[in-house]
Coordinates of C-alpha atoms in Angstrom, one line a residue:
X28 CA 246.3 -126.8 115.2
X29 CA 243.7 -124.7 116.8
X30 CA 244.5 -121.0 117.2
X31 CA 242.4 -118.6 119.2
X32 CA 241.8 -115.1 117.9
X33 CA 243.9 -113.6 120.6
X34 CA 246.9 -115.6 119.3
X35 CA 246.4 -114.8 115.7
X36 CA 247.2 -111.1 114.8
X37 CA 246.6 -109.8 111.3
X38 CA 242.8 -110.1 110.9
X39 CA 242.0 -106.6 112.2
X40 CA 241.8 -105.2 108.7
X41 CA 238.7 -107.3 108.3
X42 CA 237.4 -107.0 111.8
X43 CA 237.6 -110.8 112.0
X44 CA 240.0 -111.0 114.9
X45 CA 236.9 -111.3 117.0
X46 CA 235.6 -114.5 115.4
X47 CA 234.3 -117.2 117.7
X48 CA 237.2 -119.5 116.8
X49 CA 240.0 -119.2 114.3
X50 CA 241.7 -122.3 112.8
X51 CA 244.9 -121.2 111.1
X52 CA 247.0 -123.1 108.6
X53 CA 245.6 -126.5 109.5
X54 CA 247.2 -129.5 107.7
X55 CA 245.2 -131.5 105.2
X56 CA 244.6 -134.2 107.8
X57 CA 243.4 -131.7 110.4
X58 CA 241.0 -130.2 107.9
X59 CA 239.6 -133.6 107.0
X60 CA 239.1 -134.3 110.7
X61 CA 237.4 -131.0 111.2
X62 CA 235.1 -131.5 108.2
X63 CA 234.1 -134.9 109.6
X64 CA 233.5 -133.5 113.1
X65 CA 231.4 -130.7 111.6
X66 CA 229.5 -133.2 109.5
X67 CA 230.5 -131.5 106.2
X68 CA 231.2 -134.8 104.5
X69 CA 232.1 -138.4 104.8
X70 CA 235.1 -140.5 103.9
X71 CA 234.9 -142.5 100.6
X72 CA 236.3 -146.0 100.4
X73 CA 239.6 -144.7 99.1
X74 CA 240.0 -142.3 102.1
X75 CA 239.1 -139.1 100.1
X76 CA 236.7 -136.7 101.8
X77 CA 233.4 -136.6 99.9
X78 CA 231.2 -133.5 100.3
X79 CA 228.3 -131.9 98.6
X80 CA 228.6 -128.2 97.8
X81 CA 224.8 -127.6 98.2
X82 CA 222.6 -125.6 96.0
X83 CA 225.4 -124.7 93.5
X84 CA 227.5 -127.5 91.9
X85 CA 229.2 -125.1 89.5
X86 CA 230.0 -121.5 89.0
X87 CA 227.3 -118.9 88.6
X88 CA 228.6 -116.5 85.9
X89 CA 225.6 -114.2 86.1
X90 CA 226.4 -113.5 89.8
X91 CA 230.1 -112.6 89.2
X92 CA 230.8 -108.9 89.6
X93 CA 233.7 -106.5 89.4
X94 CA 233.7 -103.3 91.4
X95 CA 233.7 -100.3 89.1
X96 CA 236.4 -97.9 90.4
X97 CA 239.3 -95.8 89.2
X98 CA 241.4 -99.0 88.5
X99 CA 238.8 -100.8 86.5
X100 CA 236.5 -98.2 85.0
X101 CA 238.5 -97.7 81.7
X102 CA 240.3 -101.0 81.5
X103 CA 237.8 -103.8 82.2
X104 CA 235.8 -105.4 79.4
X105 CA 232.4 -104.6 80.8
X106 CA 229.3 -106.5 79.7
X107 CA 227.6 -109.8 80.4
X108 CA 231.0 -111.4 81.5
X109 CA 232.2 -108.6 83.7
X110 CA 229.2 -107.0 85.5
X111 CA 229.7 -103.7 87.3
X112 CA 229.2 -103.5 91.0
X113 CA 229.0 -100.3 93.0
X114 CA 231.9 -99.5 95.3
X115 CA 229.8 -98.3 98.2
X116 CA 227.6 -101.4 97.9
X117 CA 230.7 -103.6 98.1
X118 CA 231.9 -101.9 101.3
X119 CA 228.5 -102.4 102.9
X120 CA 228.2 -106.0 101.9
X121 CA 231.8 -106.7 103.0
X122 CA 230.9 -105.4 106.5
X123 CA 227.8 -107.6 106.6
X124 CA 229.7 -110.7 105.6
X125 CA 232.5 -110.1 108.2
X126 CA 229.9 -109.5 110.9
X127 CA 228.3 -112.8 109.9
X128 CA 231.6 -114.6 110.1
X129 CA 232.7 -113.0 113.3
X130 CA 230.0 -115.0 115.1
X131 CA 231.3 -118.3 113.8
X132 CA 234.3 -120.5 113.5
X133 CA 236.5 -119.6 110.6
X134 CA 239.3 -121.3 108.8
X135 CA 242.2 -119.1 107.7
X136 CA 244.9 -120.1 105.2
X137 CA 247.9 -118.1 103.9
X138 CA 248.9 -119.3 100.5
X139 CA 250.1 -117.9 97.2
X140 CA 249.7 -118.1 93.4
X141 CA 252.3 -118.4 90.6
X142 CA 255.3 -120.8 90.7
X143 CA 257.5 -118.1 89.2
X144 CA 258.5 -116.1 92.3
X145 CA 258.9 -112.9 90.2
X146 CA 255.1 -112.9 89.7
X147 CA 254.0 -114.5 93.0
X148 CA 251.0 -113.0 94.8
X149 CA 250.4 -113.8 98.4
X150 CA 246.8 -114.7 99.3
X151 CA 244.9 -115.1 102.5
X152 CA 241.7 -117.2 102.2
X153 CA 239.1 -117.1 105.0
X154 CA 236.4 -119.8 104.7
X155 CA 233.4 -120.7 106.7
X156 CA 233.8 -124.4 106.2
X157 CA 236.7 -126.8 106.7
X158 CA 236.3 -128.5 103.3
X159 CA 236.7 -125.1 101.5
X160 CA 240.0 -124.6 103.3
X161 CA 241.1 -128.1 102.3
X162 CA 240.4 -127.1 98.7
X163 CA 242.5 -124.0 99.1
X164 CA 245.3 -126.1 100.7
X165 CA 245.4 -128.2 97.5
X166 CA 244.7 -125.6 94.7
X167 CA 246.8 -122.7 95.9
X168 CA 250.5 -122.9 96.5
X169 CA 251.8 -123.8 100.0
X170 CA 254.5 -121.4 101.2
X171 CA 257.1 -122.8 103.5
X172 CA 257.0 -119.8 105.8
X173 CA 253.9 -117.8 106.8
X174 CA 253.4 -114.8 109.0
X175 CA 249.8 -114.3 110.2
X176 CA 250.7 -110.7 111.3
X177 CA 251.5 -109.7 107.8
X178 CA 248.6 -108.4 105.6
X179 CA 248.6 -110.3 102.3
X180 CA 248.4 -108.8 98.9
X181 CA 245.0 -110.3 98.2
X182 CA 242.2 -111.7 100.5
X183 CA 239.5 -114.1 99.6
X184 CA 236.5 -114.4 101.9
X185 CA 234.1 -117.3 101.2
X186 CA 230.9 -117.5 103.3
X187 CA 228.5 -120.0 101.8
X188 CA 226.0 -119.6 104.6
X189 CA 225.6 -115.9 104.1
X190 CA 222.7 -114.9 101.9
X191 CA 222.6 -111.5 100.3
X192 CA 219.4 -109.4 100.0
X193 CA 219.4 -108.3 96.3
X194 CA 217.2 -105.3 96.9
X195 CA 219.6 -104.0 99.6
X196 CA 223.0 -105.4 98.6
X197 CA 222.9 -104.8 94.9
X198 CA 223.3 -108.5 93.9
X199 CA 221.2 -110.4 91.4
X200 CA 220.2 -113.0 93.9
X201 CA 221.4 -114.4 97.2
X202 CA 224.7 -115.7 96.0
X203 CA 227.6 -113.6 94.7
X204 CA 231.3 -113.5 93.8
X205 CA 232.7 -109.9 93.7
X206 CA 236.2 -108.8 92.7
X207 CA 237.5 -105.5 94.2
X208 CA 240.8 -104.5 92.6
X209 CA 241.2 -101.4 94.8
X210 CA 240.8 -103.2 98.1
X211 CA 242.3 -106.4 96.7
X212 CA 239.5 -108.6 98.0
X213 CA 237.4 -111.4 96.4
X214 CA 234.1 -111.6 98.3
X215 CA 232.1 -114.8 97.9
X216 CA 228.8 -115.6 99.5
X217 CA 225.7 -117.8 99.2
X218 CA 227.5 -120.7 97.4
X219 CA 229.6 -123.6 98.7
X220 CA 231.0 -124.4 95.2
X221 CA 234.8 -124.2 95.7
X222 CA 235.5 -123.4 92.1
X223 CA 234.4 -119.8 92.8
X224 CA 237.5 -119.4 95.0
X225 CA 239.9 -120.8 92.4
X226 CA 238.4 -118.8 89.5
X227 CA 238.3 -115.6 91.6
X228 CA 242.0 -115.6 91.8
X229 CA 242.4 -116.7 88.2
X230 CA 240.4 -113.6 87.2
X231 CA 242.6 -111.4 89.3
X232 CA 245.7 -112.8 87.6
X233 CA 244.0 -112.4 84.2
X234 CA 243.8 -108.6 85.0
X235 CA 247.0 -108.0 86.8
X236 CA 249.6 -110.0 84.7
X237 CA 248.9 -108.7 81.2
X238 CA 247.9 -105.2 82.3
X239 CA 250.9 -104.6 84.6
X240 CA 253.5 -107.3 83.9
X241 CA 253.1 -108.2 80.1
X242 CA 252.7 -111.9 81.2
X243 CA 250.1 -113.9 79.3
X244 CA 247.7 -115.7 81.6
X245 CA 246.3 -118.9 80.0
X246 CA 243.5 -121.3 80.7
X247 CA 245.4 -124.4 79.6
X248 CA 247.3 -127.5 80.7
X249 CA 251.0 -127.9 80.1
X250 CA 253.6 -130.6 80.1
X251 CA 257.3 -131.0 79.3
X252 CA 259.5 -133.7 77.7
X253 CA 262.8 -135.1 78.8
X254 CA 264.6 -132.5 76.6
X255 CA 262.8 -129.6 78.3
X256 CA 260.4 -129.0 75.5
X257 CA 257.1 -127.6 76.7
X258 CA 253.7 -128.2 75.2
X259 CA 250.5 -126.3 76.0
X260 CA 247.0 -127.5 75.6
X261 CA 244.0 -125.2 75.3
X262 CA 240.5 -126.5 75.2
X263 CA 237.0 -126.2 76.6
X264 CA 235.2 -128.9 78.6
X265 CA 235.0 -132.2 76.8
X266 CA 237.8 -131.5 74.3
X267 CA 240.4 -133.8 76.0
X268 CA 242.6 -131.1 77.6
X269 CA 243.3 -133.1 80.8
X270 CA 243.5 -136.5 79.0
X271 CA 245.9 -135.4 76.3
X272 CA 248.2 -133.5 78.6
X273 CA 248.5 -136.5 80.9
X274 CA 251.1 -138.2 78.9
X275 CA 253.1 -141.0 80.7
X276 CA 256.2 -140.1 78.6
X277 CA 256.1 -136.4 79.6
X278 CA 256.0 -134.6 83.0
X279 CA 253.0 -132.5 84.0
X280 CA 253.5 -128.8 84.8
X281 CA 249.9 -128.1 85.5
X282 CA 246.4 -129.0 84.4
X283 CA 244.5 -125.7 84.2
X284 CA 246.1 -122.3 84.8
X285 CA 249.5 -120.9 83.7
X286 CA 251.4 -117.8 82.9
X287 CA 253.8 -117.2 80.0
X288 CA 256.5 -114.7 80.9
X289 CA 259.5 -113.8 78.8
X290 CA 261.1 -117.3 78.7
X291 CA 259.1 -119.3 81.3
X292 CA 255.8 -121.1 81.5
X293 CA 254.7 -121.3 85.2
X294 CA 251.7 -122.9 86.9
X295 CA 249.5 -120.5 88.9
X296 CA 248.3 -123.3 91.2
X297 CA 249.6 -125.9 93.6
X298 CA 247.2 -128.7 92.7
X299 CA 244.6 -130.0 90.3
X300 CA 240.8 -129.7 90.2
X301 CA 239.7 -132.5 87.8
X302 CA 236.4 -133.6 86.5
X303 CA 235.3 -137.1 87.7
X304 CA 232.3 -138.0 85.5
X305 CA 232.8 -141.5 84.0
X306 CA 236.3 -141.6 85.5
X307 CA 238.1 -144.9 85.1
X308 CA 241.7 -146.0 85.9
X309 CA 242.2 -146.9 82.2
X310 CA 241.1 -143.5 80.8
X311 CA 242.6 -141.2 83.5
X312 CA 245.1 -143.2 85.6
X313 CA 246.7 -140.1 87.1
X314 CA 243.4 -138.6 88.4
X315 CA 242.1 -142.0 89.6
X316 CA 245.2 -142.7 91.6
X317 CA 245.1 -139.3 93.2
X318 CA 241.7 -140.0 94.8
X319 CA 243.0 -141.0 98.2
X320 CA 243.2 -139.7 101.7
X321 CA 243.5 -135.9 101.7
X322 CA 241.8 -135.5 98.3
X323 CA 238.5 -133.7 98.2
X324 CA 235.6 -135.2 96.2
X325 CA 232.7 -132.9 95.3
X326 CA 229.1 -133.9 94.6
X327 CA 229.7 -137.6 93.7
X328 CA 227.4 -140.5 94.4
X329 CA 228.2 -143.8 96.0
X330 CA 227.2 -147.3 94.9
X331 CA 224.2 -148.0 97.0
X332 CA 225.0 -149.4 100.5
X333 CA 228.8 -148.7 100.1
X334 CA 231.3 -145.8 100.3
X335 CA 232.6 -146.7 96.8
X336 CA 232.2 -143.8 94.4
X337 CA 230.0 -144.5 91.3
X338 CA 231.8 -142.2 88.9
X339 CA 229.2 -142.8 86.2
X340 CA 226.4 -141.6 88.4
X341 CA 226.0 -137.9 87.6
X342 CA 222.6 -137.6 89.3
X343 CA 223.7 -134.6 91.4
X344 CA 225.6 -132.9 88.6
X345 CA 227.7 -133.6 85.5
X346 CA 230.3 -131.4 87.2
X347 CA 231.6 -133.9 89.7
X348 CA 235.1 -132.9 90.8
X349 CA 238.2 -134.0 92.8
X350 CA 240.8 -131.6 94.2
X351 CA 244.3 -132.8 95.2
X352 CA 247.8 -131.3 95.5
X353 CA 250.2 -131.5 92.7
X354 CA 252.5 -133.9 94.6
X355 CA 249.8 -136.5 94.3
X356 CA 250.8 -136.7 90.6
X357 CA 253.7 -139.1 90.1
X358 CA 255.3 -137.3 87.2
X359 CA 254.6 -133.7 88.2
X360 CA 257.3 -131.1 87.6
X361 CA 258.3 -129.5 90.9
X362 CA 258.5 -126.6 91.0
X363 CA 255.8 -126.1 88.3
X364 CA 257.9 -124.3 85.7
X365 CA 258.9 -125.0 82.1
X366 CA 260.6 -123.3 79.2
X367 CA 258.6 -121.3 76.6
X368 CA 256.5 -123.7 74.6
X369 CA 257.7 -125.4 71.4
X370 CA 254.1 -126.5 70.5
X371 CA 250.7 -125.2 71.4
X372 CA 247.5 -127.2 70.7
X373 CA 244.0 -125.7 70.4
X374 CA 241.7 -128.6 71.1
X375 CA 238.1 -128.6 69.8
X376 CA 235.5 -131.4 69.9
X377 CA 233.9 -130.4 66.6
X378 CA 230.6 -132.4 66.7
X379 CA 229.8 -131.3 63.1
X380 CA 232.7 -133.4 61.8
X381 CA 234.0 -130.5 59.7
X382 CA 237.4 -129.5 61.1
X383 CA 240.6 -131.6 60.3
X384 CA 241.9 -133.9 63.0
X385 CA 245.1 -131.8 63.0
X386 CA 246.1 -128.7 61.1
X387 CA 248.9 -126.2 61.4
X388 CA 248.1 -122.5 62.0
X389 CA 249.8 -119.3 61.0
X390 CA 250.4 -116.7 63.7
X391 CA 247.3 -114.7 62.5
X392 CA 245.2 -117.9 62.4
X393 CA 246.4 -118.7 65.9
X394 CA 245.2 -115.3 67.2
X395 CA 241.9 -115.7 65.4
X396 CA 241.2 -119.2 66.7
X397 CA 242.4 -118.2 70.1
X398 CA 239.9 -115.3 70.3
X399 CA 237.2 -117.6 68.9
X400 CA 237.7 -120.4 71.4
X401 CA 235.5 -122.9 69.5
X402 CA 234.1 -126.3 70.3
X403 CA 230.7 -127.9 69.7
X404 CA 228.5 -129.8 72.2
X405 CA 225.8 -132.3 71.5
X406 CA 222.5 -130.5 72.1
X407 CA 221.0 -133.1 74.4
X408 CA 220.2 -136.7 75.0
X409 CA 216.4 -136.7 74.1
X410 CA 215.2 -138.9 71.3
X411 CA 215.5 -137.2 67.9
X412 CA 217.8 -134.4 69.0
X413 CA 221.1 -135.1 67.3
X414 CA 222.2 -131.7 66.1
X415 CA 225.3 -130.4 67.8
X416 CA 225.6 -126.8 69.1
X417 CA 228.4 -124.4 68.5
X418 CA 230.1 -123.0 71.6
X419 CA 232.5 -120.1 71.5
X420 CA 234.5 -119.0 74.6
X421 CA 237.1 -116.3 73.9
X422 CA 240.6 -117.4 74.7
X423 CA 239.2 -120.7 75.8
X424 CA 238.2 -119.1 79.1
X425 CA 235.9 -116.2 78.4
X426 CA 234.2 -116.3 81.8
X427 CA 237.5 -115.3 83.5
X428 CA 238.7 -112.4 81.3
X429 CA 238.5 -109.0 82.9
X430 CA 240.2 -107.4 79.8
X431 CA 239.1 -107.5 76.2
X432 CA 240.0 -110.8 74.4
X433 CA 242.0 -109.1 71.8
X434 CA 244.4 -107.9 74.5
X435 CA 245.3 -111.5 75.3
X436 CA 245.4 -112.5 71.6
X437 CA 247.9 -109.7 70.7
X438 CA 250.1 -110.7 73.6
X439 CA 249.9 -114.3 72.4
X440 CA 250.8 -113.3 68.8
X441 CA 253.9 -111.3 70.1
X442 CA 255.1 -114.4 72.0
X443 CA 254.5 -116.8 69.1
X444 CA 256.6 -114.7 66.8
X445 CA 259.3 -114.1 69.4
X446 CA 259.7 -117.8 70.3
X447 CA 258.9 -119.3 66.9
X448 CA 256.1 -121.6 68.3
X449 CA 254.2 -124.2 66.3
X450 CA 250.4 -123.9 66.8
X451 CA 248.1 -126.7 66.0
X452 CA 244.3 -126.9 65.8
X453 CA 243.3 -130.4 66.8
X454 CA 239.8 -131.8 66.4
X455 CA 239.0 -134.4 69.0
X456 CA 235.4 -134.5 67.8
X457 CA 233.7 -136.3 65.0
X458 CA 234.8 -137.7 61.7
X459 CA 232.9 -139.2 58.7
X460 CA 229.9 -137.1 59.5
X461 CA 228.3 -135.0 62.3
X462 CA 227.2 -136.4 65.6
X463 CA 224.6 -139.1 65.0
X464 CA 226.1 -140.1 61.6
X465 CA 229.9 -140.0 62.0
X466 CA 232.1 -141.4 64.8
X467 CA 234.3 -139.8 67.4
X468 CA 237.9 -139.5 66.5
X469 CA 239.9 -142.4 68.0
X470 CA 241.9 -141.2 71.0
X471 CA 244.7 -143.3 69.8
X472 CA 244.9 -141.4 66.5
X473 CA 244.8 -138.0 68.3
X474 CA 247.6 -139.1 70.6
X475 CA 249.7 -140.2 67.7
X476 CA 249.2 -136.8 65.9
X477 CA 250.1 -134.8 68.9
X478 CA 253.2 -137.0 69.5
X479 CA 254.2 -136.5 65.9
X480 CA 253.8 -132.8 66.2
X481 CA 255.8 -132.6 69.4
X482 CA 258.6 -134.9 68.0
X483 CA 258.9 -132.7 64.8
X484 CA 257.6 -135.5 62.6
X485 CA 255.1 -133.1 60.9
X486 CA 257.8 -130.5 60.1
X487 CA 258.7 -132.0 56.8
X488 CA 255.6 -133.6 55.5
X489 CA 253.5 -132.2 52.6
X490 CA 250.4 -130.2 53.5
X491 CA 247.2 -129.3 51.6
X492 CA 244.9 -126.4 52.2
X493 CA 241.3 -126.7 53.5
X494 CA 239.1 -124.9 51.0
X495 CA 236.8 -123.3 53.6
X496 CA 239.0 -122.8 56.7
X497 CA 242.3 -122.3 54.8
X498 CA 244.0 -124.6 57.3
X499 CA 247.2 -126.5 56.4
X500 CA 246.4 -130.2 56.7
X501 CA 249.2 -132.8 56.7
X502 CA 248.8 -135.4 54.0
X503 CA 250.5 -138.0 56.2
X504 CA 251.2 -138.7 59.9
X505 CA 253.0 -141.6 61.5
X506 CA 250.6 -144.4 62.7
X507 CA 247.5 -142.5 61.5
X508 CA 245.6 -143.5 58.3
X509 CA 246.1 -140.9 55.6
X510 CA 242.4 -140.8 54.6
X511 CA 241.2 -139.3 57.8
X512 CA 243.6 -136.3 57.7
X513 CA 241.3 -134.5 55.2
X514 CA 237.9 -134.6 56.9
X515 CA 236.0 -134.3 53.5
X516 CA 237.5 -137.7 52.5
X517 CA 235.7 -139.4 55.4
X518 CA 232.2 -138.3 54.4
X519 CA 230.2 -140.4 52.0
X520 CA 228.1 -137.4 50.9
X521 CA 230.7 -134.8 49.9
X522 CA 228.0 -132.1 49.2
X523 CA 226.7 -132.5 52.7
X524 CA 230.2 -132.0 54.0
X525 CA 230.6 -128.8 52.0
X526 CA 227.3 -127.5 53.3
X527 CA 228.3 -128.2 56.9
X528 CA 231.7 -126.7 56.5
X529 CA 230.1 -123.5 55.0
X530 CA 227.6 -123.4 57.9
X531 CA 230.3 -123.7 60.5
X532 CA 232.4 -121.0 58.7
X533 CA 229.4 -118.7 58.9
X534 CA 229.1 -119.4 62.7
X535 CA 232.8 -118.4 63.1
X536 CA 232.4 -115.2 61.2
X537 CA 229.2 -114.2 63.0
X538 CA 230.7 -114.8 66.4
X539 CA 233.8 -112.8 65.5
X540 CA 231.8 -109.7 64.5
X541 CA 231.9 -108.6 68.2
X542 CA 235.8 -108.5 68.1
X543 CA 236.3 -106.9 64.7
X544 CA 236.6 -103.3 65.8
X545 CA 239.4 -104.2 68.3
X546 CA 241.3 -106.6 65.9
X547 CA 244.0 -105.9 63.4
X548 CA 243.4 -106.6 59.7
X549 CA 245.9 -109.5 59.9
X550 CA 243.6 -111.2 62.5
X551 CA 240.4 -110.5 60.5
X552 CA 241.9 -111.9 57.3
X553 CA 242.5 -115.2 59.1
X554 CA 238.8 -115.9 59.2
X555 CA 237.4 -118.9 57.2
X556 CA 235.6 -118.3 53.9
X557 CA 231.9 -118.2 54.1
X558 CA 231.2 -119.6 50.7
X559 CA 233.0 -122.3 48.7
X560 CA 232.9 -123.6 45.2
X561 CA 232.9 -127.3 44.7

């Protein structure tokens, strides 16, 4: 439905009521049609809209800013993650962006975030392109009733065609994503990557919910069983978060962003934004079946001469994506709510082959490993480069944390104690040696261990302690060979294992040095031992 500016009140606060044309609250089908007419993309064989996001195929963390003002000055965790931006510069840049958009067609969508109505925030998203608005239709929540004349709580403006002048505008380069908590505006320019929109609002919630509501925002997936038992999965890219939470015997609450209030887990979003690299119907049936008309594919390649997506072709980017609404998932929980979790899983792909495939954490250890947010990535694919690289991302989402990580960890610790939650560290990485020597942990075994933990089958087995990381490792697990449960047993060269374990322990300790002054002694004492005796 096309709406002229004269028939759409409510944009005066941005001076955008004078835009050339305003398309308000279009359906998914209308947005696909508009994107095709504007040559923003093409239809894939499955009917999904396939577009390229241009110069940027991922977020640009060094170009993400927060306005330094009375609200943020003494609360934000300033540094390389949260870069200060001058308030006056923001006002001037906002005016330039709205002037730019006022000469163009714009797409406006009123939506919201947070499935728990008590914490819902209303959001208006204004985009330069139709495909961006289709993304917003999928990823944010779709209210049944909207009122264009009502000013929303938060506004997101995304203008990929606008290029900033760093010397004048105060940005690092021509692209930017700026959060202003006083004006409640997320201003994005110079990039067509849709993830900037989604993560802008996630960053807003990461500030507002713990700071004002005592709700823990989490970068995690969540599912629930037939008895209403909720499980949460934290993990960085490549650890299996999406794969392991997509359990056919359990219902999906959400795949990426959630809040934990007093007694409820709730999804922030209305859809999924899944990676597509090497996607197959066997590995990811839920995602594969969701790639149909209405879905938005980003930066994929087609098999030559066809419109069939080649998911193994990552020539444009490894970060190929698909966005789709939650109702495209057959076993999704609607509305996206669940009870407080019974089990929480920290997933790590330890390419050093050191960490146990599953271990049970104390509350202090849970806080420590939550702050650490560890995984390991293979350094590269060139010949002779086999050494993995440690990666630490606080709270498994450091790039989106406006507050100090310890703030979130303490809130997590409080909730763990209050609700008596089991927390598990799960290594989906290597066993029998590091990358290049050992083998990747079988997905079948990881699934069996997680199922056993959820079903309470690990509650009464014997445990042994890890000599370096002081982790409780079960000595048996249904349908899993006993010998793999202690990683040292799987190495031929035990001395090499001890050396690797000690090296990884030192990496943990060194990384945690930046958090020591804000942490309690209980958290600090949960660190691994740097030296061991064999």
